[in-house]
Short mmCIF file of C-alpha atoms and ligand atoms in Angstrom, two decimals:
data_model
loop_
_atom_site.label_atom_id
_atom_site.label_comp_id
_atom_site.label_asym_id
_atom_site.label_seq_id
_atom_site.Cartn_x
_atom_site.Cartn_y
_atom_site.Cartn_z
CA MET A 21 -0.02 -0.11 0.03
CA LYS A 22 1.27 3.50 -1.23
CA PRO A 23 1.85 5.75 2.00
CA VAL A 24 -0.68 8.88 2.03
CA SER A 25 1.14 12.01 0.69
CA PRO A 26 0.10 15.53 0.01
CA PHE A 27 2.13 15.67 -3.02
CA LEU A 28 0.64 14.53 -6.36
CA GLU A 29 2.66 13.44 -9.26
CA LEU A 30 2.05 15.18 -12.51
CA ASP A 31 3.21 12.42 -15.05
CA GLU A 32 3.89 8.86 -15.31
CA THR A 33 7.72 8.33 -15.59
CA ALA A 34 9.79 5.13 -15.65
CA ARG A 35 9.92 3.73 -12.33
CA VAL A 36 13.37 2.44 -10.64
CA PRO A 37 13.92 0.41 -7.54
CA VAL A 38 15.78 2.20 -4.42
CA THR A 39 15.42 1.49 -0.80
CA PHE A 40 14.87 4.06 2.03
CA ASP A 41 15.96 2.64 5.32
CA GLY A 42 15.81 -0.84 4.04
CA THR A 43 12.25 -0.09 2.67
CA PRO A 44 11.80 -0.71 -1.08
CA LEU A 45 10.52 2.05 -3.11
CA ASP A 46 9.89 2.66 -6.87
CA LEU A 47 10.71 6.17 -7.59
CA PRO A 48 10.52 7.92 -11.11
CA GLN A 49 13.74 7.91 -12.75
CA GLY A 50 15.84 11.08 -13.15
CA ALA A 51 13.30 12.77 -10.71
CA ASN A 52 14.34 14.99 -8.01
CA LEU A 53 15.32 12.64 -5.13
CA ALA A 54 13.87 14.82 -2.40
CA ALA A 55 10.52 15.52 -4.32
CA ALA A 56 10.36 11.77 -5.27
CA LEU A 57 10.85 10.79 -1.66
CA LEU A 58 8.28 13.23 -0.20
CA VAL A 59 5.64 11.90 -2.82
CA ALA A 60 6.54 8.37 -1.82
CA GLY A 61 5.43 9.40 1.89
CA VAL A 62 8.91 9.98 3.23
CA ASP A 63 8.42 12.87 5.57
CA VAL A 64 11.51 12.43 7.83
CA PHE A 65 14.98 12.57 6.16
CA ARG A 66 16.98 12.71 9.30
CA HIS A 67 16.84 13.72 13.06
CA THR A 68 19.25 16.55 14.41
CA PRO A 69 22.07 15.46 16.47
CA VAL A 70 21.26 17.85 19.41
CA SER A 71 17.61 17.63 20.10
CA GLY A 72 16.60 14.74 17.75
CA ALA A 73 14.02 16.76 15.89
CA PRO A 74 12.84 15.37 12.60
CA ARG A 75 14.00 17.11 9.70
CA ALA A 76 12.76 17.20 5.94
CA PRO A 77 13.38 19.45 2.62
CA PHE A 78 12.68 23.00 3.15
CA CYS A 79 14.06 24.97 0.32
CA MET A 80 14.41 22.45 -2.19
CA MET A 81 17.43 24.54 -3.62
CA GLY A 82 20.52 23.31 -1.98
CA ALA A 83 20.54 26.20 0.77
CA CYS A 84 19.07 24.78 3.93
CA PHE A 85 20.89 21.19 4.41
CA GLU A 86 17.27 20.02 5.86
CA CYS A 87 17.40 17.15 3.16
CA LEU A 88 20.29 15.26 4.13
CA VAL A 89 20.13 11.79 3.31
CA GLU A 90 22.90 9.08 3.18
CA ILE A 91 23.02 7.69 -0.44
CA ASP A 92 25.45 4.65 -0.95
CA GLY A 93 27.42 5.49 2.38
CA VAL A 94 27.81 9.45 1.50
CA VAL A 95 25.90 12.11 3.13
CA ARG A 96 24.31 14.40 0.53
CA GLN A 97 21.62 16.94 -0.20
CA ALA A 98 18.43 14.85 -1.69
CA CYS A 99 17.23 17.93 -3.42
CA MET A 100 20.39 18.34 -5.40
CA ILE A 101 20.30 14.56 -6.72
CA ASP A 102 18.21 12.75 -9.20
CA VAL A 103 16.61 9.29 -8.68
CA THR A 104 18.73 6.42 -10.19
CA ALA A 105 18.22 2.87 -9.91
CA GLY A 106 19.64 1.00 -6.86
CA MET A 107 20.28 3.83 -4.52
CA ASP A 108 20.44 2.80 -0.89
CA ILE A 109 19.15 5.80 0.76
CA ARG A 110 19.11 6.08 4.65
CA LYS A 111 18.42 9.03 7.04
CA ALA A 112 21.50 10.89 7.59
CA HIS A 113 23.72 10.98 10.85
CA GLU A 114 21.28 8.32 12.67
CA ASP A 115 24.55 7.12 14.16
CA PHE A 116 24.91 10.49 16.00
CA ARG A 117 21.47 10.70 17.24
CA GLY A 118 21.12 11.39 20.71
CA ALA A 119 24.89 11.29 21.22
CA VAL A 120 25.44 15.00 22.08
S1 FES B 55 15.93 21.07 0.88
FE1 FES B 55 17.17 22.71 1.32
S2 FES B 55 19.23 21.92 0.89
FE2 FES B 55 18.02 20.35 0.31
#
């Protein structure tokens, strides 16, 4: 079952498999990763290391860093990345959560 999302897709694009925190997702190939994850129902991309507050994309243009995720072991801004097949995506900095 697809999670409920307030974001709607405008067209049908070829889907490619990725995982987010181990959960398989089919996202539109070449789409903006942050937008595609939001459409797929992902609403927490990371937690802050100090308070543990959940964070999600805000600016969608590479300025706020609220969209940080770990992609294939590298922490990157999801709003600056296109979806490609086989991405292993995880919440960023989960190993630091609650450590401060
Ligand atoms: S949403 Fe602001 S940097 Fe990605």
